[in-house]
Coordinates of C-alpha atoms in Angstrom, one line a residue:
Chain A
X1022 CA -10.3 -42.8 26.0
X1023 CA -7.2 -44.8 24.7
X1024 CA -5.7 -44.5 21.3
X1025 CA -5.1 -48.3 19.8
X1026 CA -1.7 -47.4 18.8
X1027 CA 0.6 -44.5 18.3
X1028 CA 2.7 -43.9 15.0
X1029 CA 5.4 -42.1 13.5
X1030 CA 2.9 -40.8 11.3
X1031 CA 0.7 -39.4 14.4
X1032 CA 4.1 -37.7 15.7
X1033 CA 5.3 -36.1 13.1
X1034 CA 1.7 -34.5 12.3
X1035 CA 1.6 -33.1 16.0
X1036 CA 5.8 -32.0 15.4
X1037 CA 4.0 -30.3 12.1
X1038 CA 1.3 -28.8 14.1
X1039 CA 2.9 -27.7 17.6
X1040 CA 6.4 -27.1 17.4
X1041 CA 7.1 -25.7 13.4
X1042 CA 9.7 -27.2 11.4
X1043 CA 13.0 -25.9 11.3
X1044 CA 14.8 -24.2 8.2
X1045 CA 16.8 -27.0 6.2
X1046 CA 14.9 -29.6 7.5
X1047 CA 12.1 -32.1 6.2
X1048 CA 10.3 -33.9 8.4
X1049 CA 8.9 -36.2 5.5
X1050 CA 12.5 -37.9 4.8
X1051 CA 13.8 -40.7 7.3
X1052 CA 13.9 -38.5 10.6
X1053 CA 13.0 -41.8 13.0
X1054 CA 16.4 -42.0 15.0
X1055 CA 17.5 -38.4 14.2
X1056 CA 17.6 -36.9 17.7
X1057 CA 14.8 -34.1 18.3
X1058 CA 17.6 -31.7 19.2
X1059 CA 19.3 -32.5 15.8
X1060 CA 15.8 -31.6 14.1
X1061 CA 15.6 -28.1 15.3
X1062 CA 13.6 -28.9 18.4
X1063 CA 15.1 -27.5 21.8
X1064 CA 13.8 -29.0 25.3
X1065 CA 10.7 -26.6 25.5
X1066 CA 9.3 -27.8 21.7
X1067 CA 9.9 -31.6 23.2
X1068 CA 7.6 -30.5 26.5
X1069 CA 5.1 -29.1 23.9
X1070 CA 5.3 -32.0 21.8
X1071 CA 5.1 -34.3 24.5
X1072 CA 1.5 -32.6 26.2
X1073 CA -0.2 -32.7 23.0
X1074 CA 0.8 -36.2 22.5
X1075 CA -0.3 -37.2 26.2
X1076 CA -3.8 -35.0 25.1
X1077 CA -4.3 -36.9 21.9
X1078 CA -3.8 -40.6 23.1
X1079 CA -5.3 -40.1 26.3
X1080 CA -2.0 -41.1 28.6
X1081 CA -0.3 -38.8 31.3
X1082 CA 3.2 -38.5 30.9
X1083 CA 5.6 -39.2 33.7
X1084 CA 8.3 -36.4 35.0
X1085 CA 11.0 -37.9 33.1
X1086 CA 9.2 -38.4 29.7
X1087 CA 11.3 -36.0 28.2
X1088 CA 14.2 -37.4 28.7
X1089 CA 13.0 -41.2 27.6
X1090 CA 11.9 -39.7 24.3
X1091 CA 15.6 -38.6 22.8
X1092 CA 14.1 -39.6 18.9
X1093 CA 11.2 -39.8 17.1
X1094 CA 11.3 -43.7 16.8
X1095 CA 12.3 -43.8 20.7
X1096 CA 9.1 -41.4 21.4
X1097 CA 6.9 -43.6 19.4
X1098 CA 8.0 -46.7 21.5
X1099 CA 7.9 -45.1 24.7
X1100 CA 4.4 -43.6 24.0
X1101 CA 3.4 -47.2 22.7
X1102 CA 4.6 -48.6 26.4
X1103 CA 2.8 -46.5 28.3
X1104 CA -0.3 -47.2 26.5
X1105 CA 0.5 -50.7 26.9
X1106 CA 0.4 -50.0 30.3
X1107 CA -2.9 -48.3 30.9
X1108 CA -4.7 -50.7 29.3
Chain B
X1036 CA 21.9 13.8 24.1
X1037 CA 25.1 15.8 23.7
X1038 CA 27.6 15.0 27.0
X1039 CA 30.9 14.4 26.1
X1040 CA 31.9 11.3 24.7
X1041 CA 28.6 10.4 23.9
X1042 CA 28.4 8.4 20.3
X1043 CA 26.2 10.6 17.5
X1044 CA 23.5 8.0 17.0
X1045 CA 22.7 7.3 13.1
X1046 CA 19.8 5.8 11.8
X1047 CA 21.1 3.3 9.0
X1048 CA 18.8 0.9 8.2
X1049 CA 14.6 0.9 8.5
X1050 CA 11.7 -1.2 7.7
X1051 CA 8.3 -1.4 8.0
X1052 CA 4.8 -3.5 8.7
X1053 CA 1.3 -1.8 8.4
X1054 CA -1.6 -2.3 6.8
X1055 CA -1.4 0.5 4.1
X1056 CA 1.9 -1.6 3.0
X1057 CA 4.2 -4.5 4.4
X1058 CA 8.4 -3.6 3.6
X1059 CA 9.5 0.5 3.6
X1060 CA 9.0 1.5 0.2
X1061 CA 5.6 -0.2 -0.1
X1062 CA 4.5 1.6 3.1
X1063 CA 6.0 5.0 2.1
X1064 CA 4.7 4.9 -1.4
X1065 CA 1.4 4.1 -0.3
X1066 CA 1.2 6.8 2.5
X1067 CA 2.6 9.5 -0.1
X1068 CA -0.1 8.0 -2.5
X1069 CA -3.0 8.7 0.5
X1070 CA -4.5 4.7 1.4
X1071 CA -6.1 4.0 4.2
X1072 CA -5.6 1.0 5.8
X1073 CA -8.5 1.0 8.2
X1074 CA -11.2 -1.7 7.5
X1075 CA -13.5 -4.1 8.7
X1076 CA -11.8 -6.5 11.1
X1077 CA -11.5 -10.5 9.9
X1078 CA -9.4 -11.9 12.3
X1079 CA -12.1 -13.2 14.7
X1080 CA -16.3 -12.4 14.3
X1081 CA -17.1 -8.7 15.7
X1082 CA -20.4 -9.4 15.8
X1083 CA -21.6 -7.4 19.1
X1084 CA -18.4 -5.4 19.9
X1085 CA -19.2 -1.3 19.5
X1086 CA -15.8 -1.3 17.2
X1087 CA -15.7 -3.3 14.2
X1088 CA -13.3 -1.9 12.6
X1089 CA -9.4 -1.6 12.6
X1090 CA -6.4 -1.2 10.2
X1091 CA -5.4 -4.8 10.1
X1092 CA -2.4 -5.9 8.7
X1093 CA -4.3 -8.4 5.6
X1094 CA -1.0 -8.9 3.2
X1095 CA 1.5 -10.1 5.8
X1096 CA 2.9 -13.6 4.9
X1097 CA 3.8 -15.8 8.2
X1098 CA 5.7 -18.2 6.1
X1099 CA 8.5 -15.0 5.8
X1100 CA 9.3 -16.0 9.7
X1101 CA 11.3 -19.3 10.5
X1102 CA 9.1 -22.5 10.7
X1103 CA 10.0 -23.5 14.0
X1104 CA 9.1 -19.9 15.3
X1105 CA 6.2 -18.8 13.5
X1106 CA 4.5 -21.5 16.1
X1107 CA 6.4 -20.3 19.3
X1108 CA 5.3 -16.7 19.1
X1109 CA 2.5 -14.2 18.7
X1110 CA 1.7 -12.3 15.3
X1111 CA 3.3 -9.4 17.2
X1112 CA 6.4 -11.1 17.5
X1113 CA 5.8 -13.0 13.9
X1114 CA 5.9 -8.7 12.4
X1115 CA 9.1 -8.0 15.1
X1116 CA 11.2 -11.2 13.4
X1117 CA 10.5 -9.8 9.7
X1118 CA 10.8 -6.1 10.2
X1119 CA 14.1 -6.9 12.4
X1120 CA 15.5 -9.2 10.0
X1121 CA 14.4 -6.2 6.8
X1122 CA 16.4 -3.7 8.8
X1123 CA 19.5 -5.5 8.8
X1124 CA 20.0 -5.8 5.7
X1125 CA 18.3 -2.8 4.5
X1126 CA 21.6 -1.3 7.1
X1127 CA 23.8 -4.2 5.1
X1128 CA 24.8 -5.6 8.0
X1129 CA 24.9 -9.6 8.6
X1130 CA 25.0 -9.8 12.6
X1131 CA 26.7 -13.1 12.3
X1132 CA 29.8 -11.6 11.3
X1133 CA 29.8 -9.4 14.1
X1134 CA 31.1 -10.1 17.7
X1135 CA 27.4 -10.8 19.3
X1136 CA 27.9 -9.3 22.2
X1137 CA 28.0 -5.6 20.7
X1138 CA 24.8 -5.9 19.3
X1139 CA 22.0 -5.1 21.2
X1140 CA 17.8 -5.0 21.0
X1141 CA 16.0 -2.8 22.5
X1142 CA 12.1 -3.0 21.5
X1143 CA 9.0 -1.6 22.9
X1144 CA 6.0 -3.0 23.5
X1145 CA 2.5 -2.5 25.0
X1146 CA 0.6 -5.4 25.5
X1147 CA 2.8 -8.3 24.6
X1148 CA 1.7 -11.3 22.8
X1149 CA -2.1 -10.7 22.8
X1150 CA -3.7 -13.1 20.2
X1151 CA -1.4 -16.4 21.7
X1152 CA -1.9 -15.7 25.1
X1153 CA -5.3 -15.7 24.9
X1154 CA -6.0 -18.5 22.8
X1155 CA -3.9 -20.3 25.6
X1156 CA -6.3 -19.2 28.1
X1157 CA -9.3 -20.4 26.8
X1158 CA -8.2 -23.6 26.6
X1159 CA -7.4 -23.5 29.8
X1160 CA -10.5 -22.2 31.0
X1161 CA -12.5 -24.5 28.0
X1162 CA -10.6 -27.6 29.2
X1163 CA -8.0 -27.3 31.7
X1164 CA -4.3 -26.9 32.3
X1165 CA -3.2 -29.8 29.5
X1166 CA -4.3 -27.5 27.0
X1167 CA -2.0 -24.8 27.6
X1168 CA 0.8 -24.8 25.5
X1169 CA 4.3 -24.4 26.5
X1170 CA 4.9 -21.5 24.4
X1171 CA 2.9 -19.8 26.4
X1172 CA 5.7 -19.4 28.8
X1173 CA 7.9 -17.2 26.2
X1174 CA 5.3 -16.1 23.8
X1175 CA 2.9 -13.6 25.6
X1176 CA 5.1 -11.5 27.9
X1177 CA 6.5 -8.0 26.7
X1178 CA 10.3 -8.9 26.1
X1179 CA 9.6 -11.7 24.0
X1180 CA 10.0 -10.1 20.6
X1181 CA 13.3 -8.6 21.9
X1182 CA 14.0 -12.2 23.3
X1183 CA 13.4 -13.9 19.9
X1184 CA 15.0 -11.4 17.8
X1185 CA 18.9 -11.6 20.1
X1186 CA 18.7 -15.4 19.8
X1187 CA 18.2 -15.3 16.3
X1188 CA 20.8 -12.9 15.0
X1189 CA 23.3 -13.3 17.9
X1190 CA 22.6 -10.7 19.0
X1191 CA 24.0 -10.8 23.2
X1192 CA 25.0 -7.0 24.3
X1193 CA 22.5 -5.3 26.8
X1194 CA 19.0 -5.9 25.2
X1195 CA 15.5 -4.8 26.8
X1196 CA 12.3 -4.1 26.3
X1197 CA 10.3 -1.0 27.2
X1198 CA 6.5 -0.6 28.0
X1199 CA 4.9 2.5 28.2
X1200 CA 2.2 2.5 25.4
X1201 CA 2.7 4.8 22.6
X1202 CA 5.8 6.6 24.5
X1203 CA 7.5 3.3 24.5
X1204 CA 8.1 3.3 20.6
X1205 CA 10.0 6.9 21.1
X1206 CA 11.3 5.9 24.5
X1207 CA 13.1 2.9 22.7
X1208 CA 15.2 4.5 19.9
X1209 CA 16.2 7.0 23.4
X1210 CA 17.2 3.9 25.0
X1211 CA 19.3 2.4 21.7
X1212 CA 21.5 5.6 22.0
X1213 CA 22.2 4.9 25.7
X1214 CA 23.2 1.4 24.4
X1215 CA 25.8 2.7 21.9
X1216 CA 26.9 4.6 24.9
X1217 CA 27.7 1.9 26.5
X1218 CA 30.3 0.4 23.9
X1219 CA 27.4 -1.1 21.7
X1220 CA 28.1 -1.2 18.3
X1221 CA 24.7 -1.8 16.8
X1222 CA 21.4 -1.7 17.9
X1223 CA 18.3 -3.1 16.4
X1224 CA 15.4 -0.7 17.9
X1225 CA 11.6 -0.2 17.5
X1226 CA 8.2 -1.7 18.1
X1227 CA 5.3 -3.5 16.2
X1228 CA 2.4 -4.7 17.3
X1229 CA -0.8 -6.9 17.1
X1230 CA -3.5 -5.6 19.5
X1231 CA -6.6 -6.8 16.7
X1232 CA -7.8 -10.2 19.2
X1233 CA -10.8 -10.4 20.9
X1234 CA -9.4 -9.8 24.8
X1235 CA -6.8 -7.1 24.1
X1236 CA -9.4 -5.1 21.8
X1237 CA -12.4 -5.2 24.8
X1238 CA -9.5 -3.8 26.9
X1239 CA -9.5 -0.9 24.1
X1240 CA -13.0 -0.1 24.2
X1241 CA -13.5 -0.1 27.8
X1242 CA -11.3 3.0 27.9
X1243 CA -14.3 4.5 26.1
X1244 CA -11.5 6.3 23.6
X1245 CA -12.2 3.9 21.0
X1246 CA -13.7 4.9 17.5
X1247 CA -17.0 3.3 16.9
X1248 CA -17.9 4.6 13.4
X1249 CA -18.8 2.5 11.1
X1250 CA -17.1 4.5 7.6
X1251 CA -13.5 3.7 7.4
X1252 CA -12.9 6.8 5.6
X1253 CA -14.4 8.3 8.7
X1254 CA -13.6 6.4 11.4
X1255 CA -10.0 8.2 13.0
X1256 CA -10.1 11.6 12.1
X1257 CA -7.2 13.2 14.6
X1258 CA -7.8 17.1 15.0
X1259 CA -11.2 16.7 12.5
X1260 CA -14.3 18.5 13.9
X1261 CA -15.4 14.9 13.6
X1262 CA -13.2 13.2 15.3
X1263 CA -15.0 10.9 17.6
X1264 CA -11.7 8.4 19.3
X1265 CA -9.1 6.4 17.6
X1266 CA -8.7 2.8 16.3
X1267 CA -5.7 0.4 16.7
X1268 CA -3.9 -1.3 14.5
X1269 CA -1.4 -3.6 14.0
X1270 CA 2.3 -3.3 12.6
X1271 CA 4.9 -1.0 13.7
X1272 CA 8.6 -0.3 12.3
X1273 CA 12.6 -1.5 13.3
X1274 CA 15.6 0.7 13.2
X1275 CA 19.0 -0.3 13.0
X1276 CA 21.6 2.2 14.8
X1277 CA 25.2 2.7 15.1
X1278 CA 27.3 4.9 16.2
X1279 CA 28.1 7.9 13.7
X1280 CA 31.7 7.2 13.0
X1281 CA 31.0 3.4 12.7
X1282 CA 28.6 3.7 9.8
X1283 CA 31.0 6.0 8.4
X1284 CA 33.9 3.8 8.6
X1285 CA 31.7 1.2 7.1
X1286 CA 30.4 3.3 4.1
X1287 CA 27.1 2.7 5.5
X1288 CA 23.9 5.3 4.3
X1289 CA 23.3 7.0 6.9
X1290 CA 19.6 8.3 6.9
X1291 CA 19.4 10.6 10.1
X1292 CA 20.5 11.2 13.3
X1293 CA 18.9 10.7 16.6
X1294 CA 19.5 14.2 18.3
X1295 CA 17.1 14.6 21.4
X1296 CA 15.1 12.5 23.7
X1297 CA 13.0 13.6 26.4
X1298 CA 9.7 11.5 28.8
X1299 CA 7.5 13.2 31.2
X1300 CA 4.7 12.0 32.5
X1301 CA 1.2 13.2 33.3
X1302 CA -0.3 14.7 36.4
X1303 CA -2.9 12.6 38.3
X1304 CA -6.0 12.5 36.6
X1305 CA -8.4 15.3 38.1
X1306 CA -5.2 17.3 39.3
X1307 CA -5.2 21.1 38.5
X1308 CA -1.8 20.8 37.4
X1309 CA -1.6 21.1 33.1
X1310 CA -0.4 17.9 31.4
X1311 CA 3.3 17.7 30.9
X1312 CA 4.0 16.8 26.9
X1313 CA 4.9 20.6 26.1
X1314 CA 7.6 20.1 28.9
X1315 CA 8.6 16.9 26.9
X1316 CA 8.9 18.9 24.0
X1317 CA 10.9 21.8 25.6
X1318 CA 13.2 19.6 27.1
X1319 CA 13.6 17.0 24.0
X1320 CA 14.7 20.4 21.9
X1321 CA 17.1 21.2 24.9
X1322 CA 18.6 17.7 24.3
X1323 CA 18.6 18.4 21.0
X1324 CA 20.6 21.5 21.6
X1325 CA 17.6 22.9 18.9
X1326 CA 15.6 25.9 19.0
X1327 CA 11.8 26.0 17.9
X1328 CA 12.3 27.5 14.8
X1329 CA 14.8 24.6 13.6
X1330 CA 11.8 22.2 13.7
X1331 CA 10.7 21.3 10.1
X1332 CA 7.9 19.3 11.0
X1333 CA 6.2 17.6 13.6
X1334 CA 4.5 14.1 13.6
X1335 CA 1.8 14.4 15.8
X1336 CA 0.8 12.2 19.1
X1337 CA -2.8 12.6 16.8
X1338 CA -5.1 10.7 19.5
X1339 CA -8.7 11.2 17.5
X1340 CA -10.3 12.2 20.9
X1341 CA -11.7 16.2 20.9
X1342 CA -9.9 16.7 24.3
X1343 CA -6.3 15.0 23.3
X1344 CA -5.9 16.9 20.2
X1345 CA -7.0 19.9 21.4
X1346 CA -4.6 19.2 24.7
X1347 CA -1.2 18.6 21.7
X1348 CA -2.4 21.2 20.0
X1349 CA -1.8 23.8 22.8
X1350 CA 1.4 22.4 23.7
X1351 CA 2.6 22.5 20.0
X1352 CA 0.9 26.2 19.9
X1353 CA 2.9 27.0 23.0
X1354 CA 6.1 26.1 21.8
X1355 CA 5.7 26.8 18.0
X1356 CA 3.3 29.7 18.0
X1357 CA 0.2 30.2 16.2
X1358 CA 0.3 27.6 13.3
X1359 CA 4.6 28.3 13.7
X1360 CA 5.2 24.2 12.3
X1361 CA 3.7 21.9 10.0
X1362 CA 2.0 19.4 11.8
X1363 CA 1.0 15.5 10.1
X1364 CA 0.4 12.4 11.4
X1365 CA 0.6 8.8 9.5
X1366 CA -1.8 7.2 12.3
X1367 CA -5.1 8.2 10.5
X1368 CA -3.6 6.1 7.5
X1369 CA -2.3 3.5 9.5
X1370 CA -4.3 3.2 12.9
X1371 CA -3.0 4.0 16.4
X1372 CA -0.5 1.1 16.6
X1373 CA 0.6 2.1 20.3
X1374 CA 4.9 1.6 20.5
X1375 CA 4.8 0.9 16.9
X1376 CA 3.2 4.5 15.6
X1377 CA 6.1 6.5 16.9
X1378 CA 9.0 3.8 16.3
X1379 CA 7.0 4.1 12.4
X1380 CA 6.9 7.5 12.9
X1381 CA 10.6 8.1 13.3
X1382 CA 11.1 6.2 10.1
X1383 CA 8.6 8.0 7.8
X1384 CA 10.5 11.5 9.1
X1385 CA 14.1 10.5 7.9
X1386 CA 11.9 9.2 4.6
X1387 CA 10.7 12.8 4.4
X1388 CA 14.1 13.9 4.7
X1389 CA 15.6 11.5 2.3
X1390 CA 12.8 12.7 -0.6
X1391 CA 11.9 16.3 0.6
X1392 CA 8.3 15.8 0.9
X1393 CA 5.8 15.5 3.9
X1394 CA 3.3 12.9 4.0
X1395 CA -0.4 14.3 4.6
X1396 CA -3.3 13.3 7.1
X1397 CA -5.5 11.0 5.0
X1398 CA -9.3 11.8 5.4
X1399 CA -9.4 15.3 7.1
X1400 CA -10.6 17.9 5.8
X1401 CA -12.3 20.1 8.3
X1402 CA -9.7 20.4 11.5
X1403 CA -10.8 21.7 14.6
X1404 CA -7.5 23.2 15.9
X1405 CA -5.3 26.1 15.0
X1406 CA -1.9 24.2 13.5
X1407 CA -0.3 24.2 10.0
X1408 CA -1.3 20.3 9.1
X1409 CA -0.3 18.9 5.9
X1410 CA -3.7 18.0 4.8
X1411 CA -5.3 17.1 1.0
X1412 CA -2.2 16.2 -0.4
X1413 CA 1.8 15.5 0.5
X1414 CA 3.8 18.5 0.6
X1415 CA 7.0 19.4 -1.2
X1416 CA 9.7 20.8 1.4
X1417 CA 13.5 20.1 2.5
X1418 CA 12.8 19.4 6.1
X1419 CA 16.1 18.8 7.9
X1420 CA 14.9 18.3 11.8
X1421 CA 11.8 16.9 12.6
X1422 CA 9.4 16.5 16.6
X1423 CA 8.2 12.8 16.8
X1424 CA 5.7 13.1 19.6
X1425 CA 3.8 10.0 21.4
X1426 CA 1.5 9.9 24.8
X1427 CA 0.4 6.7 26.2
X1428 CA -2.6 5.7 28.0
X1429 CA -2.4 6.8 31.4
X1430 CA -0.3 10.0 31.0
X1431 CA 3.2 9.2 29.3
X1432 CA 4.5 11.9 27.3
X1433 CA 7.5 11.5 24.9
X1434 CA 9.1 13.5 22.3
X1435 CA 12.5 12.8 19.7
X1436 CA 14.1 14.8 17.9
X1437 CA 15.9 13.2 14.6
X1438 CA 18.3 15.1 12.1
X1439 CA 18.8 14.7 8.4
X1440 CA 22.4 12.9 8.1
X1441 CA 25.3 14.8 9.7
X1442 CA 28.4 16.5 6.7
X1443 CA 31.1 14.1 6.6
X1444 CA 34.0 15.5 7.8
X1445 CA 36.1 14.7 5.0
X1446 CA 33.6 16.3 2.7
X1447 CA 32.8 19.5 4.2
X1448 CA 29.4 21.2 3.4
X1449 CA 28.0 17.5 1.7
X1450 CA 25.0 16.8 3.8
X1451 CA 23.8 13.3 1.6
X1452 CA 20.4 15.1 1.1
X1453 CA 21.7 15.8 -2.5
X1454 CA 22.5 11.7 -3.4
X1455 CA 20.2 10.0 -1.3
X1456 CA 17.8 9.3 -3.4
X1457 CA 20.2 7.1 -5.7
X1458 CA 20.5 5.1 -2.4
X1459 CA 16.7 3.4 -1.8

């Protein structure tokens, strides 16, 4: 089943959750267009991030989703599209 | 141990994670003061499993390991990053002043990152390949506490990871002197572990070696008539060790010196031949360049099986003569923790040496074999070179040999037994 809409708010709880949060950094301040690389995440914590979003909203994810996801905001979008697209 | 040009390796920082204390002094004080940390297991329901017990590690705080991490890696790895990061400093050393790639880690370990792995699995088995995580890549497998511990400090000489059960935690500290050998110019060593999940403690049982007593007080009773098999636990211990003249040159404390090393390994099972940990002994006191009779005390294998302890008790009988050696092992306080018993081991003989005392075997009173153990109570002595012995499952044999601090040169005749104590 398809979730209505994807948020920030969804994200960062699965960040929270999945990947940890790295020393110095708060993931409750403006993060949105702080890259995920910038935040503490290297390209293994995006992959996780990314198959527990794909899990909770019901989507697969295409090869390249990593690399179309560079932000928070920009994940949020592209996650948003793609559910667009399903329905 | 003693070619030419080999570095004297010195022991110059420790730390520790068990369940009768979590940080060295906590663990020491407690051992000295008799606890037992075997109890009833709470990590996961035991109803229907013959072993319900196991000295769990209950006061370890996962929030002392980095966010980000504490997620990526298994408890085993979570006690690794602590105890690693404790005996740094505890050496006062900040890696990140120090040209990363002559430092090195070399850690032991027996069954890798049991409790994440197979939580990974039964998702995928529950629901499917989505599930599994992709920490599962780097989170289970053996070299991953090693792996975690060099990206974290900086730490890029030759690191490695060893696995041979309970040897492995011996085998280790051997393989951080080859490293200083090599030009290293510190090495973080040792082993913890966390075999207490469901998967890894059914593989424990089905080797039929497994304690199922119900008592905690009575449960692991190594060389008791009632000894009836061993229980795990979890934790283990890190070393930090540099070449002799380094920590010197440094002003570093140094709290012993890693003199022998020797590994054999078992005859087939059924074979005639006799098993081979008295030749590990002989040959780890040949490295040693050490005679019987200069062996303080010996921390025993102490498997809790009738067969195994009356097997090291020959081969300690054969070597040392009739009751020729104290004898003590910290595992009936702290469980069997595979590669982290002997890596803790090695730490709780230079804490002997440092305060003159030998810790005693918690809860037996009646033993069933001919040695000198250090039983009811700790016992006052100046031991100066002490036997760390470990066999793992399947026929590994390895013994160590570690030495109370070398005299400094400058200061002939000053050993730093006299002025340790101001140092903890």
């Amino acid at each position: 089943m398809l979730a209505e809409k994807f948020t920030l708010s969804d994200l960062i709880e699965i960040m929270r959750a999945r990947a940890g949060v790295a020393e110095g950094v708060r993931l409750d301040t403006a993060i949105g267009d702080t890259s995920f690389l910038e935040l503490g995440y290297d390209s293994l914590a995006v992959l996780e991030i990314q198959a527990r979003i794909a899990e909770r909203v019901g989507v697969s994810m295409p090869d390249d989703a990593v690399s179309r996801m560079p932000t928070p905001n920009a994940a949020v979008e592209f996650v948003n599209q793609q559910l667009a697209q399903g329905r | 141990m003693s070619e030419p040009g080999t570095p004297i390796a010195v022991v110059t920082g420790m730390s520790a994670v068990t369940a009768i204390g979590v940080g060295l002094e906590t663990y020491w004080a407690n051992l000295l003061d008799g606890a037992c940390g075997i109890r009833p297991l709470s990590r996961f329901d035991t109803t229907g499993y013959p072993t319900r017990l196991g000295a769990e590690v209950v006061d370890f705080d996962s929030r002392a390991v980095p966010g980000r991490l504490v997620v990526q890696t298994d408890r085993w790895t979570h006690f690794g990053l602590w105890a690693g990061e404790q005996a740094l400093a505890h050496a006062g050393l900040d890696p990140a002043q120090l040209p990363g790639y002559a430092l090195s880690v070399h850690t032991a370990s027996s069954s890798g990152g049991n409790e994440f792995g197979q939580h990974e699995m039964q998702g995928l088995w529950s629901v499917g390949p989505q599930r599994v995580g992709a920490y599962q890549s780097i989170a289970w497998f053996y070299a991953a506490t090693t792996g975690q511990l060099s990206i974290r400090h900086g730490m890029k000489g030759w690191c490695g990871v060893l696995v041979a059960e309970q040897a492995g935690g011996l085998d280790t500290c051997a393989q951080a002197q080859r490293a200083l050998a090599q030009g290293s110019a510190v090495v973080l060593t040792g082993a913890t572990e966390a075999p207490l999940a469901p998967a890894v403690l059914t593989c424990h049982i089905a080797s039929r070696l497994v304690s199922t007593a119900d008592d905690p007080q009575r449960a692991y009773l190594p060389f008791d008539e009632a000894a009836n098999g061993f229980l795990p636990g979890e934790g283990g211990a890190m070393l930090v060790v540099e070449p002799a003249d380094r920590a010197r040159t440094r002003g570093a404390h140094r709290y012993g010196v890693i003199a022998g090393h020797a590994a054999t390994f078992d005859p087939r099972p059924g074979s005639d031949r006799p098993p081979r940990l008295r030749h590990a002994v002989e040959q780890a006191l040949d490295d040693a360049d050490a005679r019987p009779g200069d062996i303080d005390v010996v921390f025993a294998d102490a498997h809790g099986s009738r067969p195994a302890d009356q097997a090291e008790a020959r081969a300690l009988t054969e070597v040392f003569g009739r009751c020729g050696v104290p004898v003590t092992t910290t595992k009936a306080a702290t469980g069997r923790l595979a590669a982290g018993s002997p890596a803790l081991d090695v730490v709780t003989a230079l804490l002997a040496m440092r305060d003159g005392v030998l810790p005693h075997v918690v809860n037996v009173h009646r033993p069933a074999v001919d040695l000198d153990l250090v039983l009811g109570a700790p016992r006052p002595a100046r031991p100066r070179t002490a036997l760390v012995l470990a066999r793992g499952y399947a026929g590994f044999n390895s013994a160590l040999v570690v030495r109370a601090p070398e005299p400094d040169p400058r200061h002939p005749g000053s050993t730093e037994q006299g002025t340790a104590s101001s140092a903890q």
